[in-house]
Amino acid sequence: MKALAAMLLLGCAACAGSTPLERLIEGVAVAPPEIAADILVRVVEKRLIREPKAAKGLLEQAWHLAGQARLPMPRRTLPLNVKPGSPVAGGMPGIPSLDTLTLRARALKQMHELDRAEALEWLRGMATPVPEALECGSAWVWDPGPWFEMVGALGTLEDRLRAVQDVTRPEQLAPALELVLGYQGTGEERAMLAGRWAGSLEGVRGDSVAFEATRELPVRMAVVAEKLRAEGQSAAFLADAWRMYLLTHWRGEVCQQYASEANRQTWRLRTDSVYNKRLREAAASDAPEINFEEKAKPARIIPFEPRRDEEMRTRFEEWSALVGSVARVVPALGQEASPGEVRQAVLDLLEQIEAWNEPVEGVSGEQWLQLRVMAVNPLLMQVDGETRRDVLRWRLRLLRDSELQRTAPEAWLVTWRQVLPAAPAELVREAGSPLMDLMLLAHEILGWQ
């Protein structure tokens, strides 16, 4: 990494011997691979490297690091009207996901600006990402969208054909369909893409959770059908393919929460309005309407009951009471309290919160760090001086000691970004964390929040 840093400095947009950038590039060795890749890509995105050869070297390193990310692709939440009972993956709006696909898509975009042929070679060297099956309790599904976006941005017709033909999972259907809709070639070529995609749709099998996330797919299918017919092509096969896909899944194994009457009613209404009417009409299909109540009967309902015992309910109530007391601790001391008494009360409260190592009901381990750190926000508005610094040190110590640095770097980074604005640089360095020192340097050079 040092040799790479030295080479990159030759192309630095700043003055020669710019040590902060060199330290940043060398320092990524202490970071989890996804954070390291993110930093390296950001250096190129910020145009801090002038020489194309040096920038390409940085992107190659980021590409390989991205392949070691814990998450293979992004995750997105399920429709809000269905609540399986499990926590949703954390994240912050506007911050790119630190998974293999998203990181590589960003690196590929930069490489495309430098060397289109090499970018295309990278793309074609990747296998079509196949999401793993999900259990009934999952509140999210995998999103392979970045892969299909890369194909759409860089690939030829042949690349698109391969991508839509390789679809085997429900999560791949929507982004693959966008390759059909967004194609800029002839009507005949679009029809070929649509035909391959429809063939994949008929054969797609997946778990009940992933299937649930495709409910609105016929809306986009209708748009494709209208475009095909406007170009003089047949589109009836799209309605036929959706009919087979829907009935195959609803006649198979369905998770208990999705087999509920409320969810079936939602599907019943959407099937009537989106398939029976919109899609069949747009595709000029003579396929029969789907009588959902009669035709969509699960062969087996997979039992699922979210865990909720008395102990879990009690812990949640105790945690809620503790968090609710945070804003009252300092005012309860009264105006006569000495600075020492206020400080001791705050330290006692921090000790109580720190003792809650295990998450409460409905909260994932990834979210728990963030909730504990943010629970003390009221204190930052009530105390100052050394007591306030105690609170900031406590937050930084939780970050420093958190296993999420290794097990879920993206979730750790979400909390870091929320802690950093209030934390003076000297307190960050005082914490003695190589990773936090690196992130502070990245903030100074790349403008991170």
PDB file of C-alpha atoms in Angstrom, residues 33-34 37-38 62-75 96-109 123 126-131 142-151:
ATOM      1  CA  PRO A  33     -12.271  -3.756   3.325  1.00  0.00           C
ATOM      2  CA  GLU A  34     -15.554  -2.015   2.521  1.00  0.00           C
ATOM      3  CA  ALA A  37     -12.632   0.631  -0.755  1.00  0.00           C
ATOM      4  CA  ASP A  38     -15.032   3.501  -0.090  1.00  0.00           C
ATOM      5  CA  ALA A  62     -10.750  -0.554  -4.451  1.00  0.00           C
ATOM      6  CA  TRP A  63     -12.266  -3.153  -6.794  1.00  0.00           C
ATOM      7  CA  HIS A  64     -10.428  -5.993  -5.053  1.00  0.00           C
ATOM      8  CA  LEU A  65     -11.224  -4.664  -1.581  1.00  0.00           C
ATOM      9  CA  ALA A  66     -14.900  -4.366  -2.499  1.00  0.00           C
ATOM     10  CA  GLY A  67     -14.903  -8.085  -3.258  1.00  0.00           C
ATOM     11  CA  GLN A  68     -14.163  -8.725   0.434  1.00  0.00           C
ATOM     12  CA  ALA A  69     -17.135  -6.716   1.724  1.00  0.00           C
ATOM     13  CA  ARG A  70     -19.414  -8.500   4.222  1.00  0.00           C
ATOM     14  CA  LEU A  71     -22.553  -7.739   2.215  1.00  0.00           C
ATOM     15  CA  PRO A  72     -22.652  -8.920  -1.414  1.00  0.00           C
ATOM     16  CA  MET A  73     -25.270  -6.357  -2.446  1.00  0.00           C
ATOM     17  CA  PRO A  74     -27.600  -3.714  -0.964  1.00  0.00           C
ATOM     18  CA  ARG A  75     -30.710  -4.541   1.036  1.00  0.00           C
ATOM     19  CA  PRO A  96     -24.031   4.803  -0.483  1.00  0.00           C
ATOM     20  CA  SER A  97     -24.238   1.243   0.776  1.00  0.00           C
ATOM     21  CA  LEU A  98     -20.883  -0.384   1.522  1.00  0.00           C
ATOM     22  CA  ASP A  99     -21.553  -3.703  -0.188  1.00  0.00           C
ATOM     23  CA  THR A 100     -19.628  -5.393  -2.977  1.00  0.00           C
ATOM     24  CA  LEU A 101     -21.984  -4.433  -5.808  1.00  0.00           C
ATOM     25  CA  THR A 102     -22.436  -0.787  -4.842  1.00  0.00           C
ATOM     26  CA  LEU A 103     -18.733  -0.223  -4.240  1.00  0.00           C
ATOM     27  CA  ARG A 104     -17.803  -1.890  -7.504  1.00  0.00           C
ATOM     28  CA  ALA A 105     -20.429   0.091  -9.384  1.00  0.00           C
ATOM     29  CA  ARG A 106     -18.860   3.310  -8.115  1.00  0.00           C
ATOM     30  CA  ALA A 107     -15.366   2.129  -9.020  1.00  0.00           C
ATOM     31  CA  LEU A 108     -16.586   1.018 -12.430  1.00  0.00           C
ATOM     32  CA  LYS A 109     -18.145   4.408 -13.122  1.00  0.00           C
ATOM     33  CA  LEU A 123     -17.924  -5.884 -15.881  1.00  0.00           C
ATOM     34  CA  MET A 126     -18.290 -10.561 -12.910  1.00  0.00           C
ATOM     35  CA  ALA A 127     -20.832 -13.339 -12.559  1.00  0.00           C
ATOM     36  CA  THR A 128     -24.488 -12.361 -12.415  1.00  0.00           C
ATOM     37  CA  PRO A 129     -25.157 -11.858  -8.676  1.00  0.00           C
ATOM     38  CA  VAL A 130     -27.687 -14.321  -7.283  1.00  0.00           C
ATOM     39  CA  PRO A 131     -29.357 -13.286  -3.988  1.00  0.00           C
ATOM     40  CA  TRP A 142     -31.514  -8.284  -1.384  1.00  0.00           C
ATOM     41  CA  ASP A 143     -31.222  -5.692  -4.137  1.00  0.00           C
ATOM     42  CA  PRO A 144     -28.973  -6.718  -7.064  1.00  0.00           C
ATOM     43  CA  GLY A 145     -29.899  -3.499  -8.875  1.00  0.00           C
ATOM     44  CA  PRO A 146     -26.337  -2.081  -9.096  1.00  0.00           C
ATOM     45  CA  TRP A 147     -25.288  -5.023 -11.267  1.00  0.00           C
ATOM     46  CA  PHE A 148     -28.027  -4.420 -13.816  1.00  0.00           C
ATOM     47  CA  GLU A 149     -27.349  -0.682 -13.734  1.00  0.00           C
ATOM     48  CA  MET A 150     -23.712  -1.395 -14.614  1.00  0.00           C
ATOM     49  CA  VAL A 151     -24.814  -3.562 -17.528  1.00  0.00           C
TER      50      VAL A 151
END
